[in-house]
XYZ file of C-alpha atoms in Angstrom:
571
model
C -7.653 117.135 4.447
C -4.072 115.957 4.920
C -0.971 117.715 6.162
C 1.736 117.475 3.503
C 5.363 118.466 4.078
C 7.224 118.990 0.798
C 10.951 119.503 0.335
C 12.930 119.758 -2.884
C 16.650 119.081 -3.067
C 18.550 122.191 -2.063
C 19.920 124.110 -5.058
C 23.654 124.568 -4.721
C 24.904 128.096 -4.199
C 27.410 128.277 -7.068
C 25.227 130.178 -9.520
C 21.648 130.437 -10.722
C 20.362 126.945 -11.525
C 19.875 125.524 -15.008
C 16.639 124.082 -16.378
C 17.747 120.550 -15.530
C 17.932 121.469 -11.836
C 14.555 123.178 -12.081
C 12.866 120.205 -13.761
C 14.396 117.629 -11.421
C 13.326 118.998 -8.062
C 12.052 122.538 -7.515
C 9.409 122.791 -10.275
C 7.673 119.424 -9.753
C 7.645 120.097 -6.014
C 5.942 123.426 -6.693
C 3.393 121.948 -9.118
C 2.574 119.229 -6.587
C 2.322 121.756 -3.753
C -0.047 123.943 -5.767
C -2.258 120.989 -6.709
C -2.436 119.725 -3.148
C -3.376 123.193 -1.863
C -6.149 123.373 -4.472
C -7.457 120.028 -3.195
C -7.742 121.527 0.274
C -4.710 119.976 1.954
C -2.508 121.847 4.419
C 0.836 122.156 2.644
C 4.252 123.317 3.823
C 6.803 123.582 0.997
C 10.358 124.121 2.270
C 13.564 124.699 0.341
C 16.886 126.496 0.889
C 20.187 127.256 -0.760
C 22.940 124.699 -0.108
C 25.887 126.913 0.786
C 28.780 124.890 2.191
C 31.597 122.896 0.641
C 34.518 123.414 -1.689
C 32.483 124.493 -4.755
C 31.203 127.503 -2.788
C 34.766 128.471 -1.892
C 35.959 128.095 -5.472
C 32.991 129.999 -6.931
C 33.605 132.845 -4.474
C 37.289 132.842 -5.367
C 36.456 133.033 -9.081
C 34.141 135.969 -8.346
C 36.858 137.627 -6.238
C 34.536 137.761 -3.239
C 34.520 136.600 0.357
C 32.623 133.325 0.610
C 29.952 134.676 2.956
C 29.327 137.710 0.748
C 29.189 135.517 -2.348
C 26.618 133.238 -0.690
C 24.552 136.263 0.354
C 24.495 137.476 -3.227
C 23.694 134.113 -4.790
C 20.984 133.299 -2.264
C 19.153 136.450 -3.314
C 19.733 135.655 -6.993
C 18.299 132.166 -6.583
C 15.395 133.452 -4.530
C 14.592 135.956 -7.287
C 14.868 133.282 -9.990
C 12.452 131.105 -8.050
C 9.988 133.970 -7.761
C 10.224 134.648 -11.503
C 9.276 131.025 -12.163
C 6.387 131.177 -9.704
C 7.884 128.700 -7.242
C 5.484 128.881 -4.308
C 7.844 128.075 -1.456
C 6.345 128.602 1.954
C 9.921 129.302 2.990
C 13.213 129.512 1.098
C 15.989 129.392 3.666
C 19.740 128.876 3.843
C 21.868 125.972 5.006
C 24.279 128.528 6.494
C 21.620 129.703 8.961
C 22.366 129.291 12.696
C 19.389 126.939 13.013
C 21.008 124.355 10.744
C 24.370 124.741 12.489
C 22.796 123.995 15.871
C 20.908 120.989 14.533
C 23.991 119.622 12.768
C 26.075 119.857 15.925
C 23.228 118.302 17.909
C 22.901 115.330 15.557
C 26.668 114.777 15.571
C 26.709 114.652 19.376
C 23.733 112.303 19.616
C 24.996 109.985 16.877
C 28.394 109.710 18.529
C 26.741 108.968 21.859
C 24.762 106.205 20.113
C 27.903 104.649 18.660
C 27.314 105.756 15.079
C 30.163 108.274 14.772
C 33.796 107.550 15.413
C 37.024 109.424 14.851
C 39.409 107.812 12.395
C 42.725 108.611 10.796
C 42.085 108.648 7.088
C 44.132 109.026 3.961
C 43.328 112.167 2.014
C 44.807 113.733 -1.086
C 46.692 116.985 -0.499
C 47.581 119.280 -3.381
C 50.903 121.030 -2.880
C 50.161 123.372 -5.762
C 46.814 124.440 -4.257
C 48.022 124.334 -0.663
C 44.942 122.442 0.494
C 43.337 119.085 1.033
C 41.109 118.139 -1.870
C 37.564 116.893 -1.274
C 36.598 113.700 -3.081
C 35.090 115.240 -6.189
C 38.057 117.602 -6.639
C 40.433 114.720 -7.112
C 40.355 113.177 -10.570
C 42.273 110.365 -12.153
C 41.944 107.004 -13.872
C 39.276 104.644 -12.548
C 40.868 101.432 -11.215
C 37.740 99.530 -12.220
C 37.122 100.527 -15.852
C 40.069 102.710 -16.862
C 38.006 105.869 -17.419
C 40.555 108.702 -17.316
C 38.371 111.431 -15.757
C 36.894 109.542 -12.809
C 36.145 111.649 -9.713
C 37.355 110.744 -6.279
C 33.872 109.842 -5.060
C 32.455 108.001 -8.074
C 33.289 107.044 -11.640
C 30.811 108.596 -14.073
C 31.644 105.908 -16.626
C 31.047 102.670 -14.703
C 29.227 104.117 -11.683
C 31.514 102.477 -9.125
C 31.894 104.272 -5.797
C 35.495 105.244 -5.216
C 37.876 106.673 -2.666
C 40.278 109.338 -3.942
C 43.291 107.262 -2.888
C 42.082 104.464 -5.191
C 42.528 106.576 -8.327
C 45.416 105.875 -10.658
C 47.576 108.943 -11.415
C 45.404 111.351 -9.376
C 45.498 115.105 -9.967
C 43.818 118.252 -8.656
C 40.627 119.177 -10.469
C 41.098 122.698 -9.114
C 44.474 123.472 -10.699
C 45.162 120.385 -12.826
C 48.381 119.823 -10.905
C 49.698 116.278 -10.491
C 51.808 117.448 -7.541
C 49.584 115.710 -5.031
C 50.276 113.389 -2.139
C 48.316 111.289 0.299
C 48.435 112.502 3.899
C 46.982 111.308 7.166
C 44.203 113.466 8.623
C 41.652 112.903 11.389
C 37.963 112.890 10.515
C 34.629 111.846 11.934
C 32.914 108.932 10.219
C 29.205 108.181 10.128
C 28.940 104.414 10.593
C 26.300 103.771 7.968
C 27.321 100.120 7.768
C 25.837 99.550 11.234
C 22.478 100.744 9.936
C 22.373 98.641 6.745
C 19.801 96.089 7.889
C 17.545 98.728 9.381
C 17.793 100.879 6.268
C 17.053 97.950 3.965
C 13.983 97.038 5.983
C 12.785 100.636 5.794
C 13.396 100.954 2.038
C 11.644 97.638 1.357
C 8.653 98.736 3.443
C 8.318 102.058 1.619
C 5.470 102.197 -0.881
C 4.746 104.570 -3.710
C 8.384 105.331 -4.520
C 9.248 105.270 -8.229
C 11.504 102.325 -9.154
C 14.334 104.783 -9.815
C 14.465 105.753 -6.129
C 14.191 102.316 -4.557
C 16.562 100.698 -7.058
C 19.345 103.214 -6.347
C 18.977 102.743 -2.589
C 19.002 98.953 -2.865
C 21.974 98.992 -5.251
C 24.066 100.868 -2.694
C 22.950 98.495 0.048
C 23.700 95.440 -2.091
C 27.208 96.726 -2.802
C 27.804 97.085 0.931
C 27.091 100.382 2.623
C 30.302 102.204 3.423
C 31.014 104.361 6.435
C 31.380 107.942 5.228
C 33.456 110.810 6.506
C 31.247 113.673 7.682
C 34.009 116.269 8.190
C 36.366 118.058 5.828
C 39.537 120.144 6.004
C 37.937 123.444 4.992
C 37.410 126.912 6.369
C 33.859 127.446 5.109
C 31.127 125.421 6.771
C 29.693 124.449 10.137
C 32.524 124.123 12.667
C 33.007 120.849 14.516
C 31.980 122.062 17.953
C 29.585 121.093 20.684
C 26.446 123.132 21.312
C 28.383 125.437 23.632
C 30.802 126.361 20.845
C 33.758 124.333 22.108
C 35.888 123.069 19.213
C 36.580 119.352 19.235
C 40.223 118.628 20.009
C 42.209 118.233 16.803
C 39.394 119.574 14.646
C 40.458 123.185 14.433
C 40.185 124.228 10.781
C 37.711 121.443 10.006
C 34.005 121.666 9.248
C 31.140 119.256 8.767
C 30.801 117.779 5.298
C 28.212 119.584 3.193
C 26.273 116.388 2.572
C 25.873 115.845 6.308
C 24.432 119.274 7.021
C 22.496 119.941 3.782
C 19.516 117.610 4.431
C 19.446 118.761 8.051
C 18.739 122.224 6.591
C 15.224 121.016 5.718
C 14.537 120.997 9.454
C 16.536 124.172 10.067
C 14.646 126.069 7.362
C 11.353 124.884 8.850
C 12.463 126.270 12.207
C 13.251 129.583 10.523
C 9.839 129.556 8.790
C 8.192 129.019 12.169
C 10.165 131.871 13.732
C 9.212 134.312 10.969
C 5.588 133.195 10.617
C 4.578 132.343 14.168
C 4.370 128.701 13.133
C 4.931 125.390 14.879
C 7.855 123.559 13.291
C 7.740 120.619 15.676
C 4.284 119.551 14.495
C 5.836 118.979 11.058
C 9.038 117.211 12.125
C 8.594 115.597 15.539
C 6.385 112.535 15.668
C 5.921 113.112 19.402
C 4.565 116.599 18.616
C 2.004 115.764 15.943
C 4.084 114.889 12.855
C 2.727 111.335 12.801
C -0.132 112.594 10.639
C 2.175 114.397 8.191
C 2.790 112.964 4.725
C 6.399 113.923 3.944
C 7.257 114.079 0.220
C 10.769 114.734 -1.124
C 11.668 115.725 -4.726
C 15.155 115.297 -6.195
C 17.315 114.287 -9.140
C 18.685 110.763 -9.203
C 22.153 111.876 -8.093
C 20.703 112.870 -4.719
C 18.782 109.662 -4.043
C 21.494 107.795 -2.119
C 21.987 110.636 0.348
C 18.230 110.941 0.963
C 17.529 107.211 1.239
C 20.629 106.194 3.199
C 22.805 108.971 4.687
C 20.081 111.344 5.925
C 17.917 108.464 7.221
C 20.981 107.144 9.059
C 21.211 110.536 10.772
C 17.489 110.658 11.557
C 17.059 107.020 12.616
C 20.391 106.813 14.327
C 19.562 109.686 16.641
C 16.868 107.457 18.190
C 14.818 110.637 18.503
C 11.225 110.971 17.195
C 11.984 112.675 13.876
C 9.748 112.390 10.828
C 11.093 110.186 8.022
C 10.203 110.675 4.385
C 7.065 108.874 3.196
C 7.234 109.489 -0.554
C 10.446 110.087 -2.465
C 9.991 111.312 -6.025
C 13.225 110.935 -7.995
C 13.846 112.179 -11.533
C 16.281 111.298 -14.269
C 18.202 113.973 -16.190
C 17.014 116.571 -18.644
C 19.756 116.255 -21.247
C 21.197 118.987 -23.419
C 21.723 117.740 -26.966
C 23.149 114.404 -25.884
C 25.111 115.751 -22.892
C 24.232 116.903 -19.400
C 23.270 120.390 -18.333
C 26.194 121.664 -16.286
C 26.493 124.608 -13.912
C 30.266 124.364 -13.639
C 30.720 124.253 -17.418
C 27.931 126.710 -18.231
C 26.257 124.202 -20.546
C 22.551 124.641 -21.228
C 19.991 127.308 -20.389
C 19.854 128.797 -16.894
C 16.793 130.118 -15.099
C 17.722 133.787 -15.370
C 18.441 133.376 -19.093
C 15.267 131.376 -19.728
C 13.025 134.019 -18.213
C 14.550 136.642 -20.532
C 13.453 134.830 -23.678
C 10.056 133.328 -22.779
C 7.422 133.614 -20.022
C 7.750 131.259 -17.083
C 4.524 129.443 -17.994
C 6.075 128.296 -21.287
C 8.973 126.671 -19.458
C 6.815 125.270 -16.672
C 4.493 123.569 -19.146
C 7.238 122.215 -21.368
C 9.378 120.850 -18.523
C 6.453 119.174 -16.769
C 4.904 117.768 -19.953
C 8.316 116.246 -20.684
C 9.283 115.444 -17.087
C 12.245 113.002 -16.923
C 10.345 110.382 -14.949
C 10.837 107.000 -16.639
C 14.037 107.968 -18.420
C 16.209 110.935 -19.311
C 14.370 113.624 -21.300
C 16.166 115.367 -24.133
C 15.775 119.130 -24.409
C 15.659 120.627 -27.891
C 14.561 124.063 -29.007
C 12.288 122.494 -31.598
C 10.452 120.431 -28.957
C 10.071 123.517 -26.784
C 8.601 125.438 -29.716
C 6.238 122.602 -30.623
C 4.996 122.133 -27.053
C 4.240 125.821 -26.571
C 2.668 126.354 -29.969
C 0.581 123.188 -30.024
C -0.490 122.689 -26.419
C -0.648 126.224 -25.064
C -1.334 128.475 -28.052
C -3.473 126.168 -30.207
C -5.306 123.882 -27.782
C -5.837 126.129 -24.733
C -5.275 129.677 -25.956
C -7.313 129.299 -29.134
C -10.249 127.800 -27.239
C -10.354 130.568 -24.638
C -9.949 133.244 -27.296
C -12.666 131.874 -29.599
C -15.467 131.423 -27.088
C -14.887 134.553 -25.003
C -14.638 136.817 -28.035
C -17.756 135.226 -29.517
C -19.640 135.799 -26.260
C -18.559 139.438 -26.184
C -19.528 139.936 -29.827
C -22.863 138.072 -29.938
C -24.138 137.997 -26.345
C -22.859 141.343 -25.011
C -20.265 139.670 -22.818
C -22.719 137.962 -20.463
C -23.432 134.281 -19.846
C -26.557 133.623 -21.957
C -29.650 131.642 -21.005
C -31.718 129.322 -23.159
C -31.282 126.108 -25.088
C -31.670 122.433 -24.296
C -28.822 119.998 -23.669
C -28.323 117.466 -26.434
C -25.851 114.872 -27.661
C -22.873 117.243 -27.603
C -23.511 118.168 -23.973
C -24.011 114.509 -23.000
C -20.701 113.640 -24.677
C -18.969 116.452 -22.815
C -20.345 115.376 -19.419
C -19.195 111.800 -20.022
C -15.759 112.946 -21.168
C -15.176 115.162 -18.134
C -16.627 112.572 -15.750
C -13.954 110.178 -16.974
C -11.026 112.561 -17.222
C -11.252 114.781 -14.119
C -10.893 111.896 -11.619
C -7.935 110.625 -13.636
C -6.303 114.046 -13.471
C -6.620 114.151 -9.690
C -5.314 110.595 -9.403
C -2.225 111.420 -11.488
C -1.445 114.481 -9.375
C -1.874 112.541 -6.146
C 0.497 109.860 -7.486
C 2.959 112.527 -8.686
C 2.779 111.167 -12.243
C 3.457 114.494 -13.864
C 3.675 113.500 -17.515
C 0.335 111.726 -17.213
C -1.157 114.702 -15.360
C -0.044 117.067 -18.126
C -1.318 114.718 -20.844
C -4.687 114.510 -19.073
C -4.800 118.297 -18.700
C -4.184 118.689 -22.419
C -6.810 116.045 -23.207
C -9.393 117.967 -21.179
C -8.497 121.157 -23.027
C -8.778 119.254 -26.317
C -12.199 117.959 -25.278
C -13.337 121.560 -25.061
C -12.336 122.162 -28.643
C -14.106 118.990 -29.722
C -17.232 120.091 -27.852
C -17.298 123.436 -29.667
C -16.974 121.588 -32.968
C -19.961 119.419 -32.059
C -22.075 122.208 -30.499
C -21.197 124.717 -33.256
C -22.822 127.767 -31.636
C -21.754 130.027 -34.517
C -23.722 127.860 -36.936
C -26.841 127.661 -34.738
C -26.812 131.412 -34.096
C -28.068 132.021 -37.620
C -31.290 130.073 -37.064
C -31.650 129.290 -33.331
C -30.110 131.740 -30.875
C -31.170 129.630 -27.873
C -29.325 126.598 -29.242
C -26.272 128.769 -29.810
C -26.605 130.048 -26.243
C -26.189 126.640 -24.639
C -22.999 126.047 -26.599
C -21.637 129.428 -25.535
C -22.707 128.898 -21.929
C -21.014 125.499 -21.717
C -17.992 126.911 -23.512
C -17.621 129.720 -20.971
C -17.897 127.278 -18.080
C -15.215 125.203 -19.764
C -12.999 128.289 -19.873
C -13.442 128.591 -16.110
C -12.713 124.885 -15.605
C -9.658 125.015 -17.861
C -8.273 127.942 -15.903
C -8.877 126.136 -12.616
C -7.078 122.933 -13.672
C -4.235 124.944 -15.233
C -3.326 126.642 -11.942
C -0.642 124.184 -10.728
C 1.391 124.224 -13.925
C 0.779 127.579 -15.658
C -0.340 129.848 -12.809
C 0.118 133.185 -14.596
C -2.039 132.257 -17.595
C -4.558 130.526 -15.329
C -4.915 133.711 -13.299
C -5.518 135.782 -16.429
C -8.191 133.349 -17.625
C -10.009 133.230 -14.301
C -9.838 136.992 -13.844
C -11.265 137.606 -17.320
C -14.080 135.132 -16.825
C -14.802 136.594 -13.399
C -14.289 133.515 -11.220
C -14.000 134.619 -7.567
C -10.882 133.617 -5.642
C -12.898 131.362 -3.339
C -14.306 129.409 -6.310
C -10.985 128.367 -7.814
C -10.347 125.241 -5.741
C -10.487 121.661 -7.002
C -13.702 120.831 -5.203
C -15.265 119.789 -8.503
C -18.428 118.004 -7.365
C -20.812 116.919 -10.112
C -19.669 117.601 -13.668
C -23.130 118.860 -14.660
C -22.848 121.493 -11.940
C -19.422 122.545 -13.247
C -20.978 123.278 -16.628
C -23.537 125.593 -15.019
C -21.215 127.197 -12.436
C -21.229 130.680 -13.993
C -24.560 132.410 -13.232
C -26.817 133.421 -16.101
C -26.135 137.095 -16.826
C -22.632 136.936 -15.332
C -20.279 139.339 -17.122
C -17.207 137.922 -18.860
C -14.405 139.437 -20.917
C -11.982 138.167 -23.495
C -8.529 137.978 -21.862
C -5.490 139.506 -23.481
C -3.500 137.199 -25.749
C -2.457 134.337 -23.492
C 0.291 132.736 -25.560
C 2.323 134.089 -28.449
C 3.598 131.405 -30.778
C 7.335 130.822 -30.951
C 8.566 131.608 -34.454
C 11.313 129.864 -36.410
C 13.434 132.994 -36.199
C 13.460 132.779 -32.406
C 14.475 129.117 -32.490
C 17.346 129.967 -34.820
C 18.417 132.874 -32.609
C 18.338 130.798 -29.409
C 20.194 127.923 -31.056
C 22.957 130.289 -32.089
C 23.098 131.960 -28.668
C 22.953 128.893 -26.445
C 24.100 126.156 -28.760
C 22.420 123.006 -29.878
C 23.488 119.848 -31.602
C 26.794 119.543 -29.775
C 27.245 117.051 -26.932
């Protein structure tokens, strides 16, 4: 048994998240956490809402609410959305919690003491129309590198070059659209990432098991020359720049720490809050001098978050020279695209979690998004693909199998596991098939290869259908009830197995299957043992029932309705 710490990138507070956010961090983290628990590992899955920064202020302003009240409301909304999708967080915290504030101020003090933070006068864009300094991504203009006219102040989405807002040609406020902006001097604290470049490169190169997407992004930033980054902002909302006694740093009144400095620190803060509420020991998960050396730390995130998790946060952790746990495995995802464009919270483009749950059960979305996980490349969402995945994989392959064999058992064998019959070629084929596929399934989950894990899951379900075709209990029943019995008995044990392996990805349906077939809670783990034993796991005479309809097929009318409501075909 291993101890596995899992974190998924913190969902930002400005609204319920879209399916792209779900597929790129929170859902795969949950599926992995569930699988690892079923294998007997000790798992701690931590997440939180990311609540600081300009977007939170602007979203609150648009909602005509105080920022704190807005964050309270949206934290609950996101927590509810996660629950509706079955996200099995051990703790879902908040970056605005006092624990994260204390840790952020602690790290800032230690890093400065270690020569990795210095105060600098920097040039920052000030919008006269908005009456405020503009953070990097709220300054737009023409990219000096490629001429793209809507480049952001932190990075050009066209050529990918990292930028400084003052580099933009003809800059303007993305808040108001005003070109009445000027560059002013302002004091800020800078994290001296450049001093850590060699150490970071050595660490990234030594890391194993990362997908190429993660390591390539980290190395690209290092190859371009790691820049020192400002970790404070001229804002009201955020963690104040104080020491641990609450004394404001001279000249930093009205400034707060940059959201991307404190957000990853909230992983630790949320773990502290989990420990407080659950009588747990947070240090054994995060402090290598307190037992965290034996923890396998796995992070999940979209590709836009990779640089901060492979460079900025490690600079904070390493640079403290304190015994903090560094990430072991970093699982990065590409985008789920929406008809050629990107899902977008700010522009309301795509389907959002609260909307999705209104139109289809969470298991439908969980299966579709994981079977089409954006691992090797971006994955395009279409309503037609969603319909096909649900109807083919869930309704036809799994649902039809469970329905056929359980109803047949109820009708012909009084709803009990029958005895009799001798194993033959069909049973030998089934044992060989499962002996090959079950170890592969576990291997794919352990490697976090989700598409392959889903494909293997479907293949195992399909093998059940093929077995019933070969065993043909309904044909044998007419002449040899005992021969029909062995087909039904193996079929019922397959139902139990299929429910057990379905638990990480479609937990609601899996629960219905296992409840109907009468599998006790303590027999639902992934301690598979010998395949032959799996096919005789249900005792002779054990009572089973046919579950309610597991999956309703998605009709063409629904696809047409959803396309009209949410759009489709436009970039």
